[in-house]
XYZ file of C-alpha atoms in Angstrom:
501
model
C 33.334 48.760 -54.478
C 32.497 50.104 -51.024
C 34.377 48.335 -48.241
C 34.120 48.578 -44.471
C 36.542 47.068 -41.958
C 35.010 47.598 -38.542
C 34.611 46.351 -35.005
C 30.868 45.812 -35.306
C 28.354 45.308 -38.098
C 24.649 45.616 -37.306
C 22.055 44.172 -39.653
C 18.698 45.923 -39.417
C 17.840 49.536 -38.632
C 14.739 49.174 -36.509
C 14.916 51.077 -33.242
C 16.915 48.318 -31.504
C 19.646 47.951 -34.094
C 19.929 51.707 -34.593
C 20.200 52.428 -30.850
C 22.975 49.844 -30.607
C 24.805 51.486 -33.511
C 24.571 54.877 -31.800
C 25.799 53.401 -28.492
C 28.700 51.564 -30.136
C 29.776 54.695 -32.005
C 29.659 56.737 -28.800
C 31.762 54.108 -27.018
C 34.487 54.434 -29.654
C 33.802 51.291 -31.673
C 33.885 51.429 -35.440
C 30.424 50.349 -36.542
C 28.384 50.096 -39.732
C 24.572 49.895 -39.845
C 23.157 47.862 -42.725
C 19.545 47.865 -43.901
C 17.787 45.903 -46.612
C 14.885 48.354 -46.937
C 14.536 52.089 -46.649
C 13.036 54.514 -44.130
C 10.361 55.628 -43.464
C 8.772 52.195 -43.463
C 5.962 50.347 -41.743
C 6.856 48.270 -38.689
C 4.795 46.367 -36.176
C 5.577 46.370 -32.443
C 4.184 49.750 -31.509
C 3.148 49.847 -27.848
C 5.498 50.694 -24.981
C 5.075 49.874 -21.295
C 6.451 51.347 -18.062
C 9.274 48.778 -18.044
C 10.169 49.813 -21.596
C 10.177 53.444 -20.482
C 12.456 52.757 -17.530
C 14.881 50.906 -19.758
C 14.844 53.618 -22.430
C 15.631 56.239 -19.777
C 18.374 54.005 -18.374
C 19.946 53.699 -21.834
C 19.815 57.473 -22.245
C 21.436 58.041 -18.848
C 24.021 55.260 -19.088
C 25.302 56.204 -22.523
C 24.870 59.979 -22.404
C 22.055 60.213 -24.952
C 20.225 63.222 -23.559
C 18.077 63.623 -26.676
C 16.668 60.104 -26.170
C 15.377 60.574 -22.617
C 12.191 62.542 -23.488
C 10.873 59.587 -25.481
C 10.441 57.633 -22.238
C 7.204 59.446 -21.301
C 4.275 60.922 -23.193
C 4.534 64.443 -21.748
C 8.246 65.016 -22.449
C 7.887 63.389 -25.886
C 5.130 65.820 -26.873
C 7.013 68.803 -25.425
C 10.326 68.114 -27.165
C 9.362 66.232 -30.339
C 5.834 67.284 -31.307
C 6.607 66.567 -34.953
C 6.983 62.833 -34.251
C 3.556 61.213 -33.905
C 2.802 58.902 -31.019
C -0.241 57.730 -29.102
C -1.232 58.166 -25.472
C -1.137 54.915 -23.485
C -2.430 55.060 -19.922
C -2.635 51.285 -19.480
C -4.419 48.186 -20.758
C -8.104 47.575 -21.476
C -9.903 44.311 -22.281
C -13.452 43.655 -23.489
C -14.947 40.187 -24.094
C -17.267 39.976 -27.108
C -19.782 37.243 -27.873
C -20.395 35.967 -31.378
C -23.433 37.553 -33.014
C -24.203 39.753 -29.990
C -23.482 43.436 -29.360
C -21.099 44.039 -26.483
C -23.172 44.778 -23.375
C -21.395 46.220 -20.313
C -22.186 44.415 -17.093
C -22.624 46.092 -13.738
C -19.970 43.810 -12.218
C -17.599 44.309 -15.201
C -17.415 40.547 -15.626
C -16.661 41.057 -19.340
C -14.269 44.008 -18.881
C -10.821 44.574 -17.361
C -8.969 47.898 -17.223
C -5.551 48.253 -15.578
C -3.898 51.660 -15.301
C -0.144 52.035 -15.747
C 0.230 55.756 -14.991
C -1.529 58.425 -12.905
C -1.808 61.057 -15.660
C -1.070 61.868 -19.285
C 2.226 63.600 -18.539
C 3.879 60.445 -17.190
C 2.023 57.993 -19.423
C 3.455 55.486 -21.852
C 3.211 55.846 -25.614
C 2.374 54.011 -28.785
C 5.252 54.463 -31.227
C 4.398 55.334 -34.816
C 7.305 53.253 -35.949
C 7.695 54.605 -39.487
C 8.574 58.046 -38.144
C 10.217 57.021 -34.872
C 12.610 54.514 -36.452
C 13.452 56.967 -39.230
C 14.223 59.644 -36.642
C 16.652 57.318 -34.860
C 18.415 56.526 -38.129
C 18.814 60.264 -38.746
C 20.337 60.576 -35.270
C 22.730 57.730 -36.000
C 23.893 59.338 -39.239
C 24.335 62.685 -37.452
C 26.495 60.880 -34.878
C 28.760 59.614 -37.666
C 27.486 56.041 -38.026
C 27.979 54.786 -41.596
C 24.555 53.693 -42.817
C 23.752 51.728 -45.969
C 20.139 51.111 -46.925
C 18.710 49.262 -49.929
C 21.429 46.671 -49.340
C 20.956 43.144 -50.616
C 23.224 40.741 -48.726
C 24.318 37.830 -50.898
C 26.875 36.029 -48.777
C 27.704 35.864 -45.067
C 30.843 34.043 -43.916
C 32.158 33.428 -40.426
C 35.617 32.286 -39.353
C 38.033 32.710 -36.470
C 38.723 36.328 -37.486
C 35.068 37.380 -37.485
C 32.514 38.053 -40.195
C 32.509 38.853 -43.890
C 29.410 40.085 -45.706
C 29.090 40.631 -49.443
C 26.211 42.516 -50.974
C 25.023 44.962 -53.561
C 23.395 48.360 -53.357
C 22.004 49.104 -56.765
C 24.987 48.823 -59.111
C 27.443 49.145 -56.243
C 29.258 46.192 -54.668
C 29.594 46.265 -50.885
C 31.976 44.234 -48.711
C 32.013 44.361 -44.924
C 34.558 42.817 -42.572
C 33.643 42.945 -38.872
C 34.926 41.432 -35.642
C 31.384 41.150 -34.298
C 27.914 40.915 -35.846
C 24.537 41.789 -34.344
C 21.477 40.578 -36.224
C 18.692 43.089 -35.568
C 16.707 42.227 -38.690
C 13.765 40.785 -36.755
C 13.996 37.266 -38.134
C 17.496 36.179 -37.112
C 17.844 34.237 -40.323
C 21.105 35.824 -41.484
C 23.116 34.594 -38.510
C 21.088 31.415 -38.143
C 21.718 30.513 -41.752
C 25.437 31.282 -41.595
C 25.975 29.253 -38.426
C 23.407 26.514 -38.943
C 21.447 27.365 -35.786
C 18.443 25.098 -35.453
C 14.965 26.419 -34.665
C 12.995 25.114 -31.718
C 10.187 22.804 -32.811
C 7.052 25.028 -32.825
C 5.196 22.139 -31.181
C 7.125 22.988 -27.998
C 5.765 26.555 -27.931
C 2.531 27.160 -26.050
C 1.341 30.155 -28.069
C -0.396 29.400 -31.350
C -1.614 32.363 -33.366
C -1.606 33.972 -36.770
C -2.269 37.625 -37.552
C -4.322 39.846 -39.864
C -3.644 43.582 -39.554
C -3.236 47.015 -41.091
C -3.287 50.739 -40.287
C -6.582 52.614 -40.586
C -8.186 56.030 -40.516
C -11.729 56.577 -39.310
C -11.758 54.066 -36.439
C -14.312 55.191 -33.860
C -13.136 55.448 -30.244
C -14.411 52.427 -28.354
C -15.573 54.691 -25.533
C -17.842 56.562 -27.944
C -19.263 53.269 -29.243
C -20.142 52.234 -25.699
C -21.625 55.613 -24.762
C -23.676 55.901 -27.943
C -25.279 52.556 -27.183
C -25.524 52.644 -23.381
C -24.910 56.223 -22.226
C -22.083 57.630 -20.148
C -22.843 55.166 -17.352
C -21.172 52.500 -19.513
C -17.757 54.098 -18.951
C -18.274 55.965 -15.682
C -16.220 53.482 -13.637
C -13.298 53.332 -16.069
C -10.138 54.580 -14.301
C -8.966 56.315 -17.522
C -10.338 56.640 -21.085
C -10.321 53.066 -22.318
C -8.970 54.024 -25.766
C -5.834 55.581 -24.239
C -4.503 52.068 -23.888
C -3.432 48.913 -25.561
C -7.055 47.998 -26.256
C -7.710 44.250 -26.388
C -11.012 43.230 -27.999
C -11.372 39.546 -27.149
C -13.320 37.201 -29.413
C -13.729 33.442 -29.614
C -10.269 31.886 -30.018
C -8.557 35.197 -30.653
C -8.306 38.890 -29.933
C -7.967 42.229 -31.675
C -5.471 44.968 -30.791
C -6.430 48.616 -31.295
C -3.713 51.274 -30.829
C -4.579 54.911 -31.536
C -2.004 57.433 -32.786
C -2.537 61.168 -32.652
C -2.009 61.599 -36.399
C -5.420 60.052 -37.061
C -4.086 56.563 -37.753
C -5.062 53.505 -35.727
C -3.127 50.252 -35.724
C -5.511 47.316 -35.529
C -5.261 43.623 -36.118
C -6.567 40.211 -35.172
C -4.463 37.540 -33.518
C -6.218 34.254 -34.223
C -5.866 30.613 -33.238
C -5.004 29.050 -36.621
C -6.830 25.842 -35.686
C -10.091 27.580 -34.861
C -9.609 30.267 -37.536
C -7.942 28.582 -40.529
C -7.348 30.650 -43.630
C -10.291 29.976 -45.950
C -9.095 29.056 -49.453
C -9.910 31.831 -51.884
C -10.856 34.349 -49.191
C -8.862 37.572 -49.448
C -7.444 39.260 -46.344
C -9.958 42.100 -46.846
C -12.853 39.653 -46.999
C -11.658 37.827 -43.911
C -11.359 41.127 -42.045
C -14.943 42.057 -42.944
C -16.222 38.614 -41.998
C -14.603 38.758 -38.578
C -15.939 42.249 -37.899
C -19.450 41.290 -38.937
C -19.352 38.299 -36.597
C -19.092 40.720 -33.652
C -21.585 43.589 -34.103
C -19.915 46.081 -31.770
C -16.583 45.661 -33.549
C -18.358 46.220 -36.854
C -19.781 49.411 -35.365
C -16.355 50.606 -34.200
C -14.859 50.023 -37.678
C -17.902 51.078 -39.726
C -16.078 54.099 -41.197
C -12.546 52.704 -41.021
C -10.408 52.850 -44.159
C -7.128 50.907 -44.413
C -4.227 53.146 -45.390
C -1.895 50.315 -46.307
C -2.386 46.764 -47.585
C -3.512 44.136 -45.105
C -0.879 41.761 -43.799
C -1.995 38.170 -43.223
C 0.466 35.712 -41.743
C 0.747 32.043 -41.065
C 1.570 30.913 -37.562
C 3.668 33.645 -35.949
C 5.551 31.671 -33.319
C 9.209 30.814 -33.778
C 12.272 30.500 -31.609
C 15.896 29.662 -32.312
C 17.930 27.347 -30.094
C 20.726 29.901 -29.630
C 20.667 33.701 -29.329
C 24.361 34.642 -29.055
C 27.884 33.328 -29.531
C 31.493 34.437 -29.018
C 31.275 37.235 -31.595
C 27.598 37.585 -32.456
C 24.183 38.229 -30.938
C 20.539 38.364 -31.906
C 18.061 40.853 -30.587
C 15.060 39.123 -28.953
C 12.776 39.542 -31.953
C 15.363 37.733 -34.059
C 15.779 34.962 -31.502
C 12.044 34.372 -31.372
C 8.577 35.834 -31.635
C 5.330 34.945 -29.894
C 2.462 37.446 -30.062
C 1.623 41.101 -29.411
C -0.518 40.163 -26.377
C 0.307 42.487 -23.430
C 2.875 44.465 -25.456
C 6.144 42.783 -24.391
C 8.186 43.444 -27.535
C 9.545 46.977 -27.084
C 10.571 46.302 -23.482
C 12.304 43.025 -24.366
C 14.257 44.748 -27.133
C 15.328 47.623 -24.862
C 16.421 45.204 -22.123
C 18.611 43.533 -24.750
C 19.994 46.823 -26.109
C 20.946 47.860 -22.589
C 22.737 44.560 -21.932
C 24.601 44.549 -25.232
C 25.557 48.202 -24.771
C 27.054 47.358 -21.377
C 28.981 44.460 -22.897
C 30.371 46.748 -25.587
C 31.306 49.303 -22.918
C 32.929 46.885 -20.492
C 34.429 44.049 -22.528
C 36.734 44.108 -25.531
C 37.064 41.039 -27.716
C 38.220 38.077 -25.661
C 37.074 35.546 -23.040
C 35.258 38.148 -20.951
C 33.090 39.258 -23.847
C 32.465 35.672 -24.917
C 31.232 34.789 -21.415
C 29.001 37.856 -21.219
C 27.540 37.224 -24.672
C 26.766 33.630 -23.721
C 24.978 34.855 -20.586
C 23.088 37.378 -22.693
C 21.939 34.678 -25.122
C 20.757 32.367 -22.354
C 18.822 35.195 -20.711
C 17.069 36.115 -23.955
C 15.930 32.512 -24.442
C 14.698 32.228 -20.834
C 12.740 35.455 -21.180
C 11.116 34.277 -24.406
C 10.163 30.965 -22.773
C 8.626 32.817 -19.795
C 6.566 35.112 -22.039
C 5.449 32.001 -23.927
C 4.131 30.556 -20.650
C 2.250 33.735 -19.770
C 0.799 34.310 -23.227
C 0.009 30.681 -23.944
C -1.896 30.269 -20.687
C -3.822 33.501 -21.274
C -4.813 32.242 -24.716
C -6.017 28.965 -23.200
C -8.413 31.053 -21.070
C -9.830 33.401 -23.723
C -13.126 31.498 -23.613
C -13.420 31.997 -19.814
C -12.945 35.707 -19.201
C -13.125 35.610 -15.363
C -10.383 32.961 -15.351
C -8.369 34.980 -17.877
C -8.487 38.002 -15.557
C -6.861 35.981 -12.761
C -4.234 34.453 -15.055
C -3.373 37.834 -16.612
C -2.758 39.138 -13.086
C 0.498 37.146 -13.163
C 1.751 39.500 -15.856
C 0.509 42.711 -14.261
C 1.772 41.871 -10.786
C 5.211 40.943 -12.150
C 5.361 44.078 -14.302
C 4.343 46.444 -11.516
C 6.643 44.695 -9.025
C 9.575 45.294 -11.396
C 8.485 48.876 -12.101
C 8.406 49.705 -8.418
C 11.851 48.184 -7.927
C 12.974 50.616 -10.612
C 11.309 53.563 -8.866
C 12.806 52.579 -5.521
C 16.324 52.233 -6.961
C 16.396 48.513 -6.136
C 16.627 47.198 -9.706
C 19.998 46.134 -11.092
C 21.174 46.194 -14.727
C 21.237 42.394 -14.682
C 17.596 41.937 -13.669
C 15.776 39.773 -16.165
C 12.583 40.874 -17.845
C 9.374 40.434 -15.860
C 10.819 38.299 -13.005
C 12.052 35.633 -15.420
C 14.824 34.645 -12.972
C 12.760 34.870 -9.763
C 12.288 31.198 -8.734
C 9.713 31.838 -6.012
C 7.490 33.873 -8.334
C 7.903 31.367 -11.139
C 6.799 28.571 -8.791
C 3.656 30.517 -7.877
C 3.009 31.195 -11.563
C 3.455 27.558 -12.503
C 0.784 26.520 -10.007
C -1.629 29.210 -11.209
C -0.996 28.451 -14.878
C -1.492 24.694 -14.485
C -4.716 25.160 -12.561
C -6.137 27.995 -14.637
C -5.543 26.527 -18.090
C -8.392 24.030 -17.825
C -10.473 25.463 -14.987
C -14.261 25.551 -15.489
C -15.724 29.039 -15.533
C -17.960 28.080 -12.611
C -14.869 27.867 -10.387
C -13.544 31.317 -11.356
C -14.410 33.048 -8.051
C -12.651 30.469 -5.884
C -9.692 30.531 -8.255
C -9.510 34.329 -8.045
C -9.377 34.139 -4.246
C -6.566 31.588 -4.416
C -4.624 33.702 -6.926
C -5.056 36.766 -4.714
C -3.562 34.918 -1.745
C -0.662 33.442 -3.723
C 0.269 36.787 -5.259
C -0.063 38.792 -2.033
C 3.715 38.973 -1.320
C 4.292 40.607 -4.722
C 1.023 42.475 -5.290
C 1.660 46.139 -4.467
C -1.205 47.609 -6.494
C -4.356 45.926 -5.225
C -4.918 43.625 -8.183
C -7.312 40.688 -7.713
C -9.495 42.732 -5.353
C -13.125 41.663 -5.956
C -14.402 44.995 -4.620
C -12.763 46.807 -7.542
C -14.812 44.839 -10.093
C -11.947 44.625 -12.627
C -11.302 48.392 -12.582
C -7.764 49.164 -11.374
C -6.636 52.796 -11.113
C -2.983 53.642 -10.745
C -1.766 53.383 -7.142
C 2.011 53.699 -7.299
C 2.227 52.382 -3.750
C 5.412 50.598 -2.848
C 5.188 47.368 -0.882
C 8.198 45.654 0.723
C 10.219 44.213 -2.142
C 12.580 41.324 -2.051
């Protein structure tokens, strides 16, 4: 039998759980990292953002992880870790497709939105090729002395006043773990939820409704080349950066497709679909559904004409879930375990890193006792508020997918909040306790509530007046010139700093 008696057990060796194990070990806690699978492995959640980068750099600085800091930007990543594949992400791009019609660029960009997040490649964000990135972090954890057990099947989890006991097997070997504290970083939260009887939130109370169909591919044509082959270089001349160097959102009726390009020749692509409008057809394979969806939108079929999946398709039921509790006196869930919504606007990596930073600070500042219990409770409440806020943003955006000009104004709520928070970081005004994306900013949330309620059912004919109203309401927070009709939905990076409050 292999037995561990430790301060902290972490279930799940994705990047969040592994970073926490490394932090805990560095802080002097005895920790064990437990994994059901084995690296390298496929993982979804691949696109970083500037807020994710700031938080990753903050974790590196706060906990003395100098080797981690280069991963916060594309240029330093490529210079220091060229063997680890990533993708260049300069911002976000959106294109609205019509059923049965090739995508046709409009002079006013009324079916296109591009928002830059960086001024150049050197300081850009990245797409993380998770199989290699997560595996690299596990190697770092092992080098740091973290005990790591993979291929572990957990059979029993018990909780009492002394902490946690886990029993499992690893091949023919029996494993027993005793820990004062448990962090569930598995991505589903079901281990802790099952042990403690934590109830899920009724999915009917969540605004986002989507299911997914996705894989990794080779041979995906750059979207820019598709546009230029059909319409010439004028089709992309106004783009503030190459539209494929982005989290590319191809918007269809009642859904959207993500396209994330890695520099190893692989592209992550998948559909997020309203399950009511796009029910799974009995007897239709995931491959057949993928082909049917592509062929419904001719320009997408053109982009994927030579694409070859390099792993089996994944097709899900409804993705959305949320638990009613995210932490307790001696346990915590990472955000992905506490709930999941959708990949829209790439919130996942940032939310996880915000949580890792908070939990690392708790481990650094509070030993077991009332202080830690209070901080963990605050952590759990914050995670749930942040998930609810992202549900509002994403759910309202999805309600506007059929009215692209209205969607552009609603999505501005996300971009303005993100850039506002980024510039607080640059100016040194952000605090470690700031919530993700202005979750705890009551004035901004009040503005958002008005915009969301009005935009969700607004006729497309009223989009211009709505855009003007949104521009006025967001003016106190809008430091980057979003919502400017003269820019025709093309927003280069400005980096200008407005007065922040």
